[in-house]
Amino acid sequence: MSIVTVQLGQCGNQIGFEVFDALYSDSHCPQGLCSKRENEVYQASCKERFFSEEENGVPIARAVLVDMEPKVINQTLSKAAQSGRWKYGQHSCFCQKQGSGNNWAYGYSVHGPRHEESIMNLIQNEVEKCDCLSGFFIIMSMAGGTGSGLGAFITQNLQDHYSNSLKMNQIIWPYGTGEVIVQNYNSILTLSHLYRSSDALLVHENDAVHKICAKLMNIKQISFSDINQVLAHQLGSVFQPTYSMEGSYHYRRNPLGIDWQVRPPLSGLPTLGKVSLNRELHFNTSIANLVILRGKDVHSADLGGFKDPALYTSWLAPVNAFNVWKTQRAFSKYEKSAALVSNSQFLLKPLDTIVGKAWNMFASKAYIHQYTKFGIEEEDFLDSFTLLEQVVASYCNL
Amino acid sequence: MTQSVVVQVGQCGNQIGCCFWDLALREHAAVNQKGIYDEAISSFFRNVDTRVVGDGGNISKGKICSLKARAVLIDMEEGVVNEILQGPLRDVFDSKQLITDISGSGNNWAVGHKVFGRLYQEQILEKLRKSAEHCDCLQCFFIIHSMGGGTGSGLGTFLLKVLEDEFPEVYRFVTSVYPSGEDDVITSPYNSILAMKELNEHADCVLPIDNQSLFDIISKIDLMVNSGKLGTTIKPKSLVTSSAGALKKQHQKPFDAMNNIVANLLLNLTSSARFEGSLNMDLNEISMNLVPFPQLHYLVSSLTPLYTLADVNIPTRRLDQMFSDAFSKDHQLIRADPKHSLYLACALMVRGNVQVSDLRRNIERLKPSLQFISWNQEGWKTSLCSVPPVGHSHSLLALANNTCVKPTFMELRERFMRLYKKKAHLHHYLQIEGMEESCFMEAVSSLSALIEEYNQLDATRSMPVEDLPRLSVAV
C-alpha cells in the first residue's frame, strides 16, 4: 500500500525532505535488532510505501513538490540528489515565480484555481505509479500563504477526486510569538477549510518541537533544520511498517488506517463502562490513543496504564479507544522506541488561543483588506470562526 | 524568482540610486563566484550580449556577459545623471533608460509634477514599459526620491499615479528622503506636503528617511572609528557607510556615506527574496504583514550593525546587542523613538549566521519593553536569509509600522503652516497651470487625516488590553 506525499510551500518542502531522508535512513539501517529476513521484509514494505523504483536503482520518493516560488524547491531537489541515496522525480515539481505573500486568500483563490489542473495532473501521475494507493500525506504550514491557502484548496480537490483514499494533513502550528503577523488569520481559515475535507490532521507545534530541541536534546543554537529533523524522526516512527494487533505475518496493509473519525453518541444514551477512581486527577481527556512500539521486548511491554478509563471519554470504552502496533525491528538504531498518536484535548489550548487572537484582530478589521482583495470576505472569516468555536466546544465537552 | 525595477528621480534619488547599484554589484560579485547569471542577479540586473545591436541582446542563462541595471533614471537637470554616465558605473546603465532635461524644477513641486509630468508622460511610460518587458515576472517598483525639492518630489510622485494606472499589480515601494529642520530649501515644506498627498494615495509602502538621522549615524560611526578602543579594530569594509569597492572614487563626497546607508537598506530589504534562507520573506509579504490598513503604510527602518569589529568569533552577546540596537532611537533612519510609541507591526529581517533560536530569544527579551497595539500583541514578522551582507557575518533590518512617525509629519505640517499663513513664495506655485490654493488645502487635509489616524491609535494605549467576547455556539 503506497502513500503519495504532497509537499506544499517552504515549510512543507523543507520538512518533506527530512521525512523521506529519515524514512530512507531507517529502512537501510543495518542494525535492525531482528533477523535478516525480518529486516528485508521491513525494507521492502517501507520502500513500497514511500519510494518507487528507478532503472539504475536509486529510489524515487513518491512525492509531489509544490511551491509558488522557486528557491526552496530548487534547494530541496538538490539536497536530495546530492545525497546519492534517494531522490525526487524529475517531473514531480510544480513551481511559480511570485509566491503567495503570506496571503491565504491569494493561495486559495488565485493560485488554487489557476494551477489546479497542473498540480492535480502531477498527483495523478504519482498515483498511477502505485500498485495500490493507501492515501495522501499532505505536508503544510498554517501560517503562510502557499502551504495554508493552496494546501486547503488542494486537499479539497483530493477529497473530490479521490474520495475513497485517506487524506492525512501534517499541519505545522507556528510559534506563538509570531513568524508571520497574519498567521492567526491564515490558521483559522486553513483549519476550518481542512475540517471539511481532510480525514485526519496530524499537528506539530513549532513551540513544542523547539522545546524538545532545547530541553531534551540540549541543542544550543537551534535552527529550522534541527526542528525539522526532530519532526521527521517522530513521523518516521509512526509511518514505518508495523504489525497490526491481530498478530498477522504481514506488515500492516494500511499505514494510515487508524479509525480517526469518531462521533459522540446522541445525547440521552447511558454512558458505557465503569467510571474509574482516577478520574479526578485527569487533565486531558482522549478520544483515542495509538501506541507504536518498536525494538526489543515489544511483546512483553505492559500497556495497562493506557487502558485506564479515566483517560477516555465516557462514551467510548478503552477497548475501542486504545490501539497498539508493534514490531521487533528497531527504529533508527534505538533499541527500544515508542510513539504515541493521540486524539485528545491536547490541542484545545493552542486552538483556543489562536481563535482568540484572530478574533481580536478581526474585530479591529486589521489586514482584512488584504484578504477581500482576493475574494475572501468577512463572511468567510465568520464561517471559519463559527466552525472552530464548535470544534473547541466539542473538545471541551469531552 | 521575480524582478524589481528601480526608478530614481531627481538629484537625491539618482545619487542614492548610484550607491545602490554599486553595492548591489559588490554583493552579487561576492556571492556569485562563478560568474553565472543566476536568478538572484536577475532580480535587479539583465544579462546583455553587447555585440547585439538593439533590443535582442538579452541572455537569460549562462555566463555573465554584461550586466545592465533594471533602472530608469530621471532628472530634470543633466548634472547628476551625466556624472553617473561618465563615472565607473557607466556601463551598468542602459543609455536608453534615461530621461533628462536641462532647466531643472527650481525646487518647485508644481513644476516637477504638472509641467514636467505632462511633458514627459509619454516618454516615462515608454521607458517603464520597456523595462517591464525585459522582466520575466515583475513584482516591484522601487522609487527613490527626496521630498523637499522639485523633481524628485514633484515628478517622482507624478510617476506613482502613472505606475498605479499602468501596472496595478506591481508593488510600489517608495524610499523618500524627508527634509530635516535645517533644510536650506525654503519651499521644502510646500514640496513635501504636496508630495505626501500623492504618497498617501498611490504608494503601497513608504520608507521615510531623514537626512539628520543619517548624519547622526555617520557621526556615531566616525566617533567609534576614531576612538580606537583598545584591542579592537573595525574592519574598514564593514562600515554600513563604506563603498570601499574598487568601483568608486577614493575621496568621498559628504553625502556619499549617508547614501550608502540607504542603499544598504534597500539591499537588505530584498535579500531574503533574492537569496536562500530557512525562512524566506518575499517583497509582497512586507506589504501583507506590515500594512494593516491601506493608509497606514509608512514604515520606520533601522539597520544594524553599523560596523563589525574585527573579532571574527561573534559570541551570542554581540548578536543580542544587534537586536537591542535595532530598537534604539539612535539607529532609526528617521528621527523617531519606536520604543516609546505604539507598534502596529514589526518585521525583523535577519541575514547571515543567525538561527531561529537566536531570533526567538531576542524577541522574548525585547518584547516587554515594547508596546504593541491590543489586536496585534504578537505582531512580529521574521525572516532568515543565509547570505550575509558584504563585510559582515550577520545583519538585521527592522521595519516598524509605529506611531512614532507622527511627530515627523506634525513637524512638517507645522513648518508648512508657518509659510502658508504668510502666503510666502506661493506665487511660484500658483502661476503653474493646474495649481490652485485648493491643491494646498487638500494636501494638508490629507496629511491631517493621516495624523488623526495615528492619534486614534495612540489613544488606545491607555486602554486596558481586554479579550473581546467570543462567538458562542451550540454544539
mmCIF file of C-alpha atoms in Angstrom, chain A residues 134 136-137 165-170 195 198-203 235 238-239 252 254-264 286-292 315-316 320-321 323 325 340-344 347 395:
data_model
loop_
_atom_site.group_PDB
_atom_site.id
_atom_site.type_symbol
_atom_site.label_atom_id
_atom_site.label_comp_id
_atom_site.label_asym_id
_atom_site.label_seq_id
_atom_site.Cartn_x
_atom_site.Cartn_y
_atom_site.Cartn_z
ATOM 1 C CA SER A 134 -3.386 3.850 0.566
ATOM 2 C CA PHE A 136 -2.288 11.021 0.703
ATOM 3 C CA PHE A 137 0.027 12.682 3.154
ATOM 4 C CA SER A 165 -8.494 7.341 -0.305
ATOM 5 C CA LEU A 166 -7.453 8.586 3.066
ATOM 6 C CA LYS A 167 -6.148 12.139 3.304
ATOM 7 C CA MET A 168 -3.931 12.999 6.213
ATOM 8 C CA ASN A 169 -2.625 16.545 6.581
ATOM 9 C CA GLN A 170 0.550 17.214 8.519
ATOM 10 C CA TYR A 195 -12.101 20.269 8.654
ATOM 11 C CA SER A 198 -9.418 16.154 5.418
ATOM 12 C CA ASP A 199 -9.699 12.812 7.204
ATOM 13 C CA ALA A 200 -7.043 13.469 9.794
ATOM 14 C CA LEU A 201 -4.977 16.429 10.912
ATOM 15 C CA LEU A 202 -1.646 15.493 12.413
ATOM 16 C CA VAL A 203 -0.344 18.508 14.266
ATOM 17 C CA LEU A 235 6.784 10.964 11.753
ATOM 18 C CA VAL A 238 4.719 6.468 13.160
ATOM 19 C CA PHE A 239 4.776 5.637 9.469
ATOM 20 C CA ARG A 252 0.080 -3.710 8.323
ATOM 21 C CA ASN A 254 -2.896 0.361 5.530
ATOM 22 C CA PRO A 255 -0.455 2.547 7.400
ATOM 23 C CA LEU A 256 -2.884 5.344 7.736
ATOM 24 C CA GLY A 257 -5.748 3.051 8.629
ATOM 25 C CA ILE A 258 -6.465 4.260 12.078
ATOM 26 C CA ASP A 259 -10.127 4.865 12.606
ATOM 27 C CA TRP A 260 -9.726 8.564 13.211
ATOM 28 C CA GLN A 261 -13.290 9.538 12.871
ATOM 29 C CA VAL A 262 -15.421 9.019 15.903
ATOM 30 C CA ARG A 263 -18.713 10.620 16.619
ATOM 31 C CA PRO A 264 -20.068 11.196 20.085
ATOM 32 C CA SER A 286 -8.646 11.398 24.948
ATOM 33 C CA ILE A 287 -10.977 10.194 22.298
ATOM 34 C CA ALA A 288 -8.477 7.646 21.078
ATOM 35 C CA ASN A 289 -4.827 6.754 21.508
ATOM 36 C CA LEU A 290 -2.447 4.758 19.403
ATOM 37 C CA VAL A 291 0.834 3.463 20.768
ATOM 38 C CA ILE A 292 3.527 2.177 18.411
ATOM 39 C CA TRP A 315 -18.956 7.241 25.645
ATOM 40 C CA LEU A 316 -16.043 5.229 24.240
ATOM 41 C CA ASN A 320 -12.265 0.626 21.340
ATOM 42 C CA ALA A 321 -10.316 3.771 22.004
ATOM 43 C CA ASN A 323 -4.731 0.533 19.884
ATOM 44 C CA TRP A 325 1.002 -1.627 16.915
ATOM 45 C CA LEU A 340 2.070 7.925 20.779
ATOM 46 C CA VAL A 341 -0.520 9.358 18.449
ATOM 47 C CA SER A 342 -3.349 10.894 20.363
ATOM 48 C CA ASN A 343 -6.725 12.391 19.573
ATOM 49 C CA SER A 344 -7.251 14.327 22.768
ATOM 50 C CA LEU A 347 -4.588 20.910 21.227
ATOM 51 C CA TYR A 395 -13.379 19.007 22.608
#
